[in-house]
Coordinates of C-alpha atoms and ligand atoms in Angstrom, one line a residue:
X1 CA 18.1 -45.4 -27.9
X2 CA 15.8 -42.6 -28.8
X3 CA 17.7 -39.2 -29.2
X4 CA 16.6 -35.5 -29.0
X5 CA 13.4 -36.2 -26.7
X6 CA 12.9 -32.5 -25.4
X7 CA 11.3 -30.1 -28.6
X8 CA 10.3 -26.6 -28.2
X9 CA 7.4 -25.7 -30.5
X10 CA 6.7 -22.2 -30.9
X11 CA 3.1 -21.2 -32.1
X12 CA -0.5 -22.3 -30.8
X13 CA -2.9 -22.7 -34.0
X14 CA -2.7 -25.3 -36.0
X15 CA 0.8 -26.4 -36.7
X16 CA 2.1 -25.8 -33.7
X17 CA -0.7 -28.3 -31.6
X18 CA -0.9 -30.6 -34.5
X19 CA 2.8 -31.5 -33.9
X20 CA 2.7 -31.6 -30.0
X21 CA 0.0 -34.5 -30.6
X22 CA 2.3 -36.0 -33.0
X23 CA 5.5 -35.8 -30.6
X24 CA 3.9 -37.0 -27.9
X25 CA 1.9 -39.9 -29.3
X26 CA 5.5 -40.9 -30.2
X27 CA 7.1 -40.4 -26.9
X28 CA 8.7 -37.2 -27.7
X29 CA 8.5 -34.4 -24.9
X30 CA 7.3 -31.5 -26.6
X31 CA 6.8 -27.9 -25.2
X32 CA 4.5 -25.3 -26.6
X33 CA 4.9 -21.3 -26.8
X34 CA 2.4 -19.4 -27.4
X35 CA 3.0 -15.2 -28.0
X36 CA -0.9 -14.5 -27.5
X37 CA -1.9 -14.8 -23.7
X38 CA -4.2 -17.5 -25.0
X39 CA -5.6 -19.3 -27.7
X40 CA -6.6 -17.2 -30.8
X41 CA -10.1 -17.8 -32.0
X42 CA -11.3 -16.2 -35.4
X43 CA -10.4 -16.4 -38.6
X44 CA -11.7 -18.0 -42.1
X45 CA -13.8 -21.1 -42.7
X46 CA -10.8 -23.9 -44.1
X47 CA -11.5 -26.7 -44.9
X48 CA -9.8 -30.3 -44.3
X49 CA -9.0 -32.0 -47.7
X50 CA -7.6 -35.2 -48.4
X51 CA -4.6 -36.4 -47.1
X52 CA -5.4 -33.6 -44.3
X53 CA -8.2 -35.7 -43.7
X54 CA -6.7 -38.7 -43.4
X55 CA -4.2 -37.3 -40.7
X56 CA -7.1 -36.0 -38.8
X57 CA -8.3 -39.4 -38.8
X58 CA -5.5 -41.1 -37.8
X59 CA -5.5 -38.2 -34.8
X60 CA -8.8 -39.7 -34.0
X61 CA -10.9 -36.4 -34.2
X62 CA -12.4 -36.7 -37.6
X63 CA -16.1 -37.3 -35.9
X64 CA -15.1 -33.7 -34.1
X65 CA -14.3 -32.1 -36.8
X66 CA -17.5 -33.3 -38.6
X67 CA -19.4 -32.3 -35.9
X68 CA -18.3 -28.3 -36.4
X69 CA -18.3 -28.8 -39.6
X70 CA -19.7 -25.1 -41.1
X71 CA -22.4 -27.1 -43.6
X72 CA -21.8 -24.5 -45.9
X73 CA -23.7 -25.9 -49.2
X74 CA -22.7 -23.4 -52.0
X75 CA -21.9 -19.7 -53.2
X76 CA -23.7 -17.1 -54.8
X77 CA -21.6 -14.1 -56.8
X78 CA -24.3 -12.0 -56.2
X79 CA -25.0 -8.1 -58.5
X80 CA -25.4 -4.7 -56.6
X81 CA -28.8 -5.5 -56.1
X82 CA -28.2 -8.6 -54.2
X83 CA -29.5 -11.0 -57.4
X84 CA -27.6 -14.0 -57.7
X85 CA -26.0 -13.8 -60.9
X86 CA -24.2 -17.3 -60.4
X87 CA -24.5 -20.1 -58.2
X88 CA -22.2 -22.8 -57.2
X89 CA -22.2 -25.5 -54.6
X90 CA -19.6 -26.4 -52.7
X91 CA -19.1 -30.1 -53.7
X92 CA -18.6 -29.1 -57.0
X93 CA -16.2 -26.0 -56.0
X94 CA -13.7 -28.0 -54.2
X95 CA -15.1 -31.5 -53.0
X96 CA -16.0 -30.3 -49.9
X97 CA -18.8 -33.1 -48.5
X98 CA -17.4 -35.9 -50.4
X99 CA -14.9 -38.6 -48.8
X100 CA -15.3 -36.7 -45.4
X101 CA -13.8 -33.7 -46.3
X102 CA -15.3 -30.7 -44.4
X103 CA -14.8 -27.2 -44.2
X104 CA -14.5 -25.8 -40.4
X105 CA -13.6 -22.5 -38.9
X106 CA -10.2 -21.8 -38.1
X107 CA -10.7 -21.4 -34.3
X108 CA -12.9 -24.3 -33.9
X109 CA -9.8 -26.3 -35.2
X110 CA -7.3 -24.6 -33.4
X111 CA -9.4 -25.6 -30.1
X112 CA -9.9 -29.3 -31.0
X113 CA -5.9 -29.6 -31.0
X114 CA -5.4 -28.0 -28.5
X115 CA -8.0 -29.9 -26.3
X116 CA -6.7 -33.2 -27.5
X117 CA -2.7 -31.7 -26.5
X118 CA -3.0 -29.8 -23.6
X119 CA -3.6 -32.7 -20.5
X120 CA -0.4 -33.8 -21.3
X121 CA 1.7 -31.5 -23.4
X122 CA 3.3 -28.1 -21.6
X123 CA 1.3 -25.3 -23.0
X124 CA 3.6 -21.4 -22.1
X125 CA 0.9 -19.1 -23.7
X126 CA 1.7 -14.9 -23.1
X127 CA 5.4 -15.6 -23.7
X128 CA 7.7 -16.5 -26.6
X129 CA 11.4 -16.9 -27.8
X130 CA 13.8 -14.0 -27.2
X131 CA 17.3 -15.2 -28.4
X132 CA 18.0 -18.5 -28.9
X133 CA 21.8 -20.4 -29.9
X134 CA 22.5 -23.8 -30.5
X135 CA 25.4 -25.8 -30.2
X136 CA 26.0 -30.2 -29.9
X137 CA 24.7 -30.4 -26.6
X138 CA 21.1 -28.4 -27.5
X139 CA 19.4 -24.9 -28.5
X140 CA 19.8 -22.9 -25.6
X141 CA 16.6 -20.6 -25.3
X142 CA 15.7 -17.5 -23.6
X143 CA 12.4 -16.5 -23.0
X144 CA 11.0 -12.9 -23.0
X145 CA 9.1 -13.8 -19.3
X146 CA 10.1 -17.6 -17.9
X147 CA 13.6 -18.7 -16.9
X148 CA 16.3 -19.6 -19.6
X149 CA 16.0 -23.2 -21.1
X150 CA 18.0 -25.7 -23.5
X151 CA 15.8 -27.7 -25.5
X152 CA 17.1 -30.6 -27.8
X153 CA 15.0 -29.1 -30.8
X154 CA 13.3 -25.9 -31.7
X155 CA 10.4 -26.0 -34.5
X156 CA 8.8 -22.6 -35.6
X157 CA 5.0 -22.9 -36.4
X158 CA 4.6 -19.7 -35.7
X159 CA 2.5 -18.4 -38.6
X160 CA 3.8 -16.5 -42.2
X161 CA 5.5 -13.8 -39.9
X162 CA 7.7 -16.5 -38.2
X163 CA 9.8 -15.1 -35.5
X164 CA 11.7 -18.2 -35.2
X165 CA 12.7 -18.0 -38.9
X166 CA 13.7 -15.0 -38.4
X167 CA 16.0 -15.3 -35.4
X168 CA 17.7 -18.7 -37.6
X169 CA 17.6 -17.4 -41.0
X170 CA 17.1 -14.0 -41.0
X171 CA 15.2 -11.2 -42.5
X172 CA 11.3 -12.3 -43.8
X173 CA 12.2 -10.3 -47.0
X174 CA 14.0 -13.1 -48.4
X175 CA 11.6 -15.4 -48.4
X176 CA 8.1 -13.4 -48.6
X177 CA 6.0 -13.1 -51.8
X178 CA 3.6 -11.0 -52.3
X179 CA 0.3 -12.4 -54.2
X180 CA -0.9 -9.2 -54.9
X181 CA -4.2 -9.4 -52.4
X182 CA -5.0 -8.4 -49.4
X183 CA -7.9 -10.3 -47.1
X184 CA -9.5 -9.5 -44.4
X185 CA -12.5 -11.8 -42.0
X186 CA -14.3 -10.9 -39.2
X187 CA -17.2 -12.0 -37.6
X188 CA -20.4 -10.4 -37.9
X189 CA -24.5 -11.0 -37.5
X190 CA -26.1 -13.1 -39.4
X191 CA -28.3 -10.0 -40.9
X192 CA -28.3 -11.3 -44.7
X193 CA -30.2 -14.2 -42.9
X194 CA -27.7 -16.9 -44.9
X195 CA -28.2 -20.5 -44.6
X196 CA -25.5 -22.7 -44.9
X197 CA -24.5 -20.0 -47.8
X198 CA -21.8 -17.2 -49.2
X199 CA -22.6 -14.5 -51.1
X200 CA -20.1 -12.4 -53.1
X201 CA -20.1 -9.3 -54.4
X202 CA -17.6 -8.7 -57.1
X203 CA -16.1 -5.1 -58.3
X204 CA -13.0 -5.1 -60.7
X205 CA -10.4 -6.5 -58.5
X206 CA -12.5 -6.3 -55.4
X207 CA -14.5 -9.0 -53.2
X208 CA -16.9 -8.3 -50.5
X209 CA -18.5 -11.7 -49.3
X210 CA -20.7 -12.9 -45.7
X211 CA -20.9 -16.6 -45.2
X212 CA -23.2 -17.6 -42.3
X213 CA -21.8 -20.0 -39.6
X214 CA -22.9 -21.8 -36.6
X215 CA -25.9 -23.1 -37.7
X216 CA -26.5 -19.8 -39.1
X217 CA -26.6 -17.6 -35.3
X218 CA -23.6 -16.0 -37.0
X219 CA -21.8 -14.9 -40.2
X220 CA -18.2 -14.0 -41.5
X221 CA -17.7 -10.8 -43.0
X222 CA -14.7 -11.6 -45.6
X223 CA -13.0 -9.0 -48.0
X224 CA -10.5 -9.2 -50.3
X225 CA -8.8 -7.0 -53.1
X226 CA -6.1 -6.4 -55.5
X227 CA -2.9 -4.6 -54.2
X228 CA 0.5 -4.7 -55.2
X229 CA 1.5 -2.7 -51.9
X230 CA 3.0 -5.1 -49.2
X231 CA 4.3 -2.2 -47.1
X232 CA 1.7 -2.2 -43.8
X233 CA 2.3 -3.2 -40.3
X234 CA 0.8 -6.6 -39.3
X235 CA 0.3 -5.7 -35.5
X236 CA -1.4 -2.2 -35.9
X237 CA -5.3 -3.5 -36.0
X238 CA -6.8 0.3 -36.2
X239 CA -4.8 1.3 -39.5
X240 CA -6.2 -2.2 -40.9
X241 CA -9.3 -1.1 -40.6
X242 CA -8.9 2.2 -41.5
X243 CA -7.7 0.6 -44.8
X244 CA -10.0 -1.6 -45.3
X245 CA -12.8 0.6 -44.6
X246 CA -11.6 3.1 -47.2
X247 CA -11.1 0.2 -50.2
X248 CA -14.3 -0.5 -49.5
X249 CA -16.2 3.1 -49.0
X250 CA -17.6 3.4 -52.2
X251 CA -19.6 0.1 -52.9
X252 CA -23.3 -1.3 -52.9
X253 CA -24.6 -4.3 -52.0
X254 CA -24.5 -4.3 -48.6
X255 CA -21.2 -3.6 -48.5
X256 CA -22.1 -0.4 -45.8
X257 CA -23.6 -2.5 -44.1
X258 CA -20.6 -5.1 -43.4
X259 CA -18.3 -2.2 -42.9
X260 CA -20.6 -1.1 -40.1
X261 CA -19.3 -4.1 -37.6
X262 CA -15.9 -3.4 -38.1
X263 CA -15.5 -1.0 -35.1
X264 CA -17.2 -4.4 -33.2
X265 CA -14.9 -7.0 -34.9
X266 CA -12.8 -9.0 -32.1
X267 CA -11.4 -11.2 -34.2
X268 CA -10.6 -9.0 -37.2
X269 CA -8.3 -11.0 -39.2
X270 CA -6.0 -9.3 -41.6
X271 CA -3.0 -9.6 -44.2
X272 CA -1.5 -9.5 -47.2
X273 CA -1.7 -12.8 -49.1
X274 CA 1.4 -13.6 -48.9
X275 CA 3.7 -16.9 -49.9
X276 CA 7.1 -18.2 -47.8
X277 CA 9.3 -19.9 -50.6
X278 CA 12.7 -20.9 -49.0
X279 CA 15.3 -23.8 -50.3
X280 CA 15.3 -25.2 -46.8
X281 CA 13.1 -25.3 -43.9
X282 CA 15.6 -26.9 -41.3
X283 CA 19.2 -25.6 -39.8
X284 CA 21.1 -27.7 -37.5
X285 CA 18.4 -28.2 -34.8
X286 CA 16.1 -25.7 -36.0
X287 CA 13.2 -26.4 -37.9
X288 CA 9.7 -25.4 -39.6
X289 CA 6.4 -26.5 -39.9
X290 CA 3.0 -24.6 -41.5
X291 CA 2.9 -21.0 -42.6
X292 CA 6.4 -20.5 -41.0
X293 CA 8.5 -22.5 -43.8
X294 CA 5.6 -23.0 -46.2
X295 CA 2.6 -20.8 -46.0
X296 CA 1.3 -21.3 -49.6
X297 CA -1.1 -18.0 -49.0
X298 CA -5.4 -17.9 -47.9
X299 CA -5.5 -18.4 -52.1
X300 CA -4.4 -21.5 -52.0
X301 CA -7.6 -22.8 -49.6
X302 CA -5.2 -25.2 -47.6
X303 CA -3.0 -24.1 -45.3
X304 CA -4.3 -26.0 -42.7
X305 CA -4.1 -28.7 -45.0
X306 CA -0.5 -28.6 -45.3
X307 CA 0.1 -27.4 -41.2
X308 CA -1.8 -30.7 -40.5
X309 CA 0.3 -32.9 -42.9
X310 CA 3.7 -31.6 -42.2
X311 CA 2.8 -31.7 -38.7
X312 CA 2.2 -35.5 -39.4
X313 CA 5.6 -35.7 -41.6
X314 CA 7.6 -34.0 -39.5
X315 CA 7.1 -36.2 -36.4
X316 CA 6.3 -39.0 -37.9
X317 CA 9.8 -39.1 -39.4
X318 CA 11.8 -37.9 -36.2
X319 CA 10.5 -41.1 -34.7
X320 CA 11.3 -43.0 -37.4
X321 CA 14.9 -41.7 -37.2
X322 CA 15.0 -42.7 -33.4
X323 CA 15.2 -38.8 -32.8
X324 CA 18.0 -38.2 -35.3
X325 CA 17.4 -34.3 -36.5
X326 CA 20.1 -34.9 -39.0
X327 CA 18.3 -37.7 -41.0
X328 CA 14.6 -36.6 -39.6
X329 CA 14.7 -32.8 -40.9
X330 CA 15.9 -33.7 -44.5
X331 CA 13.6 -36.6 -44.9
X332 CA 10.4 -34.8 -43.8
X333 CA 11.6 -31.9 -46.3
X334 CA 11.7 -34.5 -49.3
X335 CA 7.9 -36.1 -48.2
X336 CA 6.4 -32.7 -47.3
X337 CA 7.9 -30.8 -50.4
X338 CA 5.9 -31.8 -53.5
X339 CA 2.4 -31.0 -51.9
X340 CA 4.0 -27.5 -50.7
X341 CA 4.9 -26.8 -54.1
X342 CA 1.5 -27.9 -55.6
X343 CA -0.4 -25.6 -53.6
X344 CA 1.8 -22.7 -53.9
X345 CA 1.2 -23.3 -57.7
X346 CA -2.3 -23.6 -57.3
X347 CA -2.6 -20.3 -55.4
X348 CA -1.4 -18.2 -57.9
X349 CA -4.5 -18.6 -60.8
X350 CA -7.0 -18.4 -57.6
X351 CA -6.8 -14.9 -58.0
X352 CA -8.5 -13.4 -60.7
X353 CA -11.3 -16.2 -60.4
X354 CA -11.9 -14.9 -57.1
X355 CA -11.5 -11.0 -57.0
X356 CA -11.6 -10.4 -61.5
X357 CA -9.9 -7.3 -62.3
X358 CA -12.6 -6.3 -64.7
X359 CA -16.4 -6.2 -65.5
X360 CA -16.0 -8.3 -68.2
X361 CA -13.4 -10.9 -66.1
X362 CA -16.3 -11.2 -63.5
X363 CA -18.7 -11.5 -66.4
X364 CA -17.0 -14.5 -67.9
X365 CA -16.2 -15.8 -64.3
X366 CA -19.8 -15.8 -63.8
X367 CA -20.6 -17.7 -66.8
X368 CA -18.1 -20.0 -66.5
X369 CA -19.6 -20.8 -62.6
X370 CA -23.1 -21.0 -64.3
X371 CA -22.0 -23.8 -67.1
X372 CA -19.8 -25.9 -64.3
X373 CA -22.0 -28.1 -63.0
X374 CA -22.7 -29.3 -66.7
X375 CA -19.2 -29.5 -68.4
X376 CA -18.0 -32.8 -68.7
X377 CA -14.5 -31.9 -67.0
X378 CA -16.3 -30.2 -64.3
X379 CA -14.5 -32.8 -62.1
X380 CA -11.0 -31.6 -63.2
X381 CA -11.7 -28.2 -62.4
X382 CA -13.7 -28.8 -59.2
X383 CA -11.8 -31.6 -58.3
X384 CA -8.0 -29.5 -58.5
X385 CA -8.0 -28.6 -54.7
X386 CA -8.3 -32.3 -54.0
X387 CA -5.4 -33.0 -56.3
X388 CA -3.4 -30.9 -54.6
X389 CA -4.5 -31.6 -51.4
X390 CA -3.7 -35.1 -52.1
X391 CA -0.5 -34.6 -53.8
X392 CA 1.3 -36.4 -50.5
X393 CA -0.1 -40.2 -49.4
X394 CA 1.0 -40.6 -46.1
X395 CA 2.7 -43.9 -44.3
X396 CA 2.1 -45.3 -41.0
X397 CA 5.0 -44.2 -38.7
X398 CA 5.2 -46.7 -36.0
X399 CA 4.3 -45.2 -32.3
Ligands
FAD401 C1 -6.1 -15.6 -35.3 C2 -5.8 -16.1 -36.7 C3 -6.7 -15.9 -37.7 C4 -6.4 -16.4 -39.0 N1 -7.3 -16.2 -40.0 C5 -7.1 -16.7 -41.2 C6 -8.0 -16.4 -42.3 O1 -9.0 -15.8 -42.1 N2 -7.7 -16.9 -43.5 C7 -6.6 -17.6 -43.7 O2 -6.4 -18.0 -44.8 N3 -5.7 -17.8 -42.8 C8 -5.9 -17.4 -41.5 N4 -5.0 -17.6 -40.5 C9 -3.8 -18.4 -40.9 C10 -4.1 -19.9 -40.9 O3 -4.4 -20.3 -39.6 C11 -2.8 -20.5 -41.4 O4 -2.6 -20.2 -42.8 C12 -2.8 -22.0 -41.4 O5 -3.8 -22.6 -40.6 C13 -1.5 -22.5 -40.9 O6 -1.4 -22.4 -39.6 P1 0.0 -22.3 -38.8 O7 -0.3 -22.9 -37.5 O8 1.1 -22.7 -39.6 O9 0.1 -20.7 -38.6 P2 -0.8 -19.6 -37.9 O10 -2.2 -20.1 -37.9 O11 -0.6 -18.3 -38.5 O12 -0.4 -19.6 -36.4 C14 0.8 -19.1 -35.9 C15 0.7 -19.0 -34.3 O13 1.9 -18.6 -33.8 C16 1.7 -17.6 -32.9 N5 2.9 -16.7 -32.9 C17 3.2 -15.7 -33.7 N6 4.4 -15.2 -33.3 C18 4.9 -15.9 -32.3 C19 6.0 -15.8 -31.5 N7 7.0 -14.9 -31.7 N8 6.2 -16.7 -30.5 C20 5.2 -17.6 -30.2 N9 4.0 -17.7 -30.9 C21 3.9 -16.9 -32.0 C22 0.5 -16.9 -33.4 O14 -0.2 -16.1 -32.3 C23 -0.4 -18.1 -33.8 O15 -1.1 -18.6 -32.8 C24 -5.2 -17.1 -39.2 C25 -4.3 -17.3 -38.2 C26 -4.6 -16.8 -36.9 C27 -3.6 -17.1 -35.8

């Protein structure tokens, strides 16, 4: 007899659905909260690698996925003047475009679960977890707006600032660590008149980039720079900008210009690239899944990657276990753990290849962009997000 049937998911982005769709498929009853008052659009392009991909296969929306896919076909780190002083495309980057890898925008994702979850999966959006305790008989939840509820488990996808980690194991300062970057997206006219295309503008430790999406009606405004400061608040959007706005005041390119929309930007995204490291991602009936337990930081390129496959995991072995937590938890720990810490590892040298700290860094950057395509390893270093990304091989879990 299947146990613990009733889950409580906290979080609506990519974890947080991924896992509903999971649950259910295996006759689970799961529940969704959702702070926001509805789903969040915006954010960064990601893209789906390897066993990611598989997992949105097995979901049965890989076609979807392809179908928003952002096309992007390569970078340029561009000079002051806007000349392209490099050039790389995006297969040889990271893979993206072969094996039916993709790269996608956040929200577009975030919508696709959610559409595939929400007919039969109960979605509270505007409302989240106030206190919860747990005992034998279930985690007894209260809610900051609906009625008090015990549920049999509680997950936590709820993002790199995870209130639910919080409430079960405490303070975020124990387990944050700061990459020493801060990035910020937001969306913006296509005005650069990209195609498919990024361009970057590199100062010592600074990045200003646009990439144009939706078959080019629109672009992405995307920032990021060197900062050992993690001391800002996350929910105060007009000091973000204000900071943003004055890292950037003093560059070309048409850096100006791309400050210009911040005023505009709905769905400013902002934060410090960040990493969760903690020895354990489960306690008692309590557990967590994406950013919340594992977010390997936006340097890393896959943290939807590793939502979608511990997602995948985490369910996957809950039904295997008939619904046990106690065997369930540990053993989707032990599968999920070895492509967290790959990606966490390969976050930390993305860095300096992205924002250089010096003239001559982004010189040598440059060059080494400009040789890639014709090294014979360019595979190994092109091809280390799709190690990582298929660090985990995935079994069937029987529905
Ligand atoms: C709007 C948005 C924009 C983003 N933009 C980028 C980006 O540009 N670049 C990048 O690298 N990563 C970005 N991310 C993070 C990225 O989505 C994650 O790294 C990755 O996809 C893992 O997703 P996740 O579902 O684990 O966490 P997240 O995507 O962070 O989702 C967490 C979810 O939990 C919700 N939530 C937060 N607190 C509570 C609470 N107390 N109760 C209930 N729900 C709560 C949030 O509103 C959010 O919907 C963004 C996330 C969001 C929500």
């Amino acid at each position: 007899m299947r146990k613990n049937q009733n889950a409580l998911i906290s979080g609506a982005s990519i974890a947080g659905p991924a896992l509903a769709f999971w649950l259910k498929r295996y006759g689970f009853n799961p529940t969704v909260v959702e702070k926001a008052p509805a789903l969040r659009e915006g954010g960064q392009a990601i893209d789906v690698l390897g066993t990611a991909t598989e997992v949105v296969r097995r979901m049965g929306l890989l076609e979807r996925v392809h179908e928003f896919s952002t096309g992007k076909r390569g970078t340029s780190y561009v000079d002051a003047d806007g000349r392209a002083r490099a050039t790389i495309s995006s297969e040889v980057f990271n893979g993206v475009g072969a094996g039916g890898d993709t790269e996608i925008q956040r929200g577009d994702l975030a919508r696709m679960l959610y559409e595939a979850t929400h007919g039969d999966v109960e979605y509270l959006f505007g409302d989240f977890i106030a206190e919860l305790a747990q005992d034998d008989n279930g985690v007894h939840v209260t809610f900051e707006h609906a009625a008090p509820r015990t549920f049999d488990l509680v997950i936590g996808a709820d993002g790199v600032h995870s209130h639910t980690r919080r409430l079960v194991f405490g303070q975020e300062s124990q387990f944050i660590r700061h990459m020493g970057y801060y990035i910020s997206i937001y969306t913006i006219p296509n005005f650069l008149n990209l195609d498919h295309w990024e361009q970057d503008y590199n100062t010592p430790g600074k990045v200003a980039g646009a990439y144009s999406i939706r078959e080019n009606t629109e672009a992405k405004a995307i920032f990021a720079w060197a900062s050992d400061q993690l001391d800002y608040d996350y929910r105060d959007v007009e000091s973000q900008k204000r900071m943003l706005a004055e890292t950037f005041a003093d560059q070309s390119w048409q850096v100006p210009q791309l400050l210009a929309h911040l005023d505009d930007a709905e769905d400013f995204y902002f934060d410090a690239m960040a990493q969760i490291r903690m020895d354990t991602w489960h306690r008692g009936r309590v557990t967590l899944v994406g950013d919340a337990g594992y977010c390997a930081a936006p340097l890393s390129g896959q943290g939807a990657d590793l939502s979608l496959v511990g997602a995948y995991l985490l369910a996957g072995e809950l039904a295997a276990a008939a619904g046990d937590h106690t065997v369930a938890f540990a053993r989707y720990e032990q599968e999920m753990r070895p492509m967290v810490d790959a990606c966490q590892k390969f976050a930390e040298g993305v860095g300096t290849w992205y924002a250089p700290p010096s003239n001559t860094m982004i010189r040598v950057r440059n060059a080494n962009v400009r040789l890639l395509p014709y090294l014979p390893w360019r595979g190994l270093i092109g091809g280390a997000p799709q190690k990582v990304a298929r660090t985990v091989v995935v079994r069937d879990y029987a529905a």
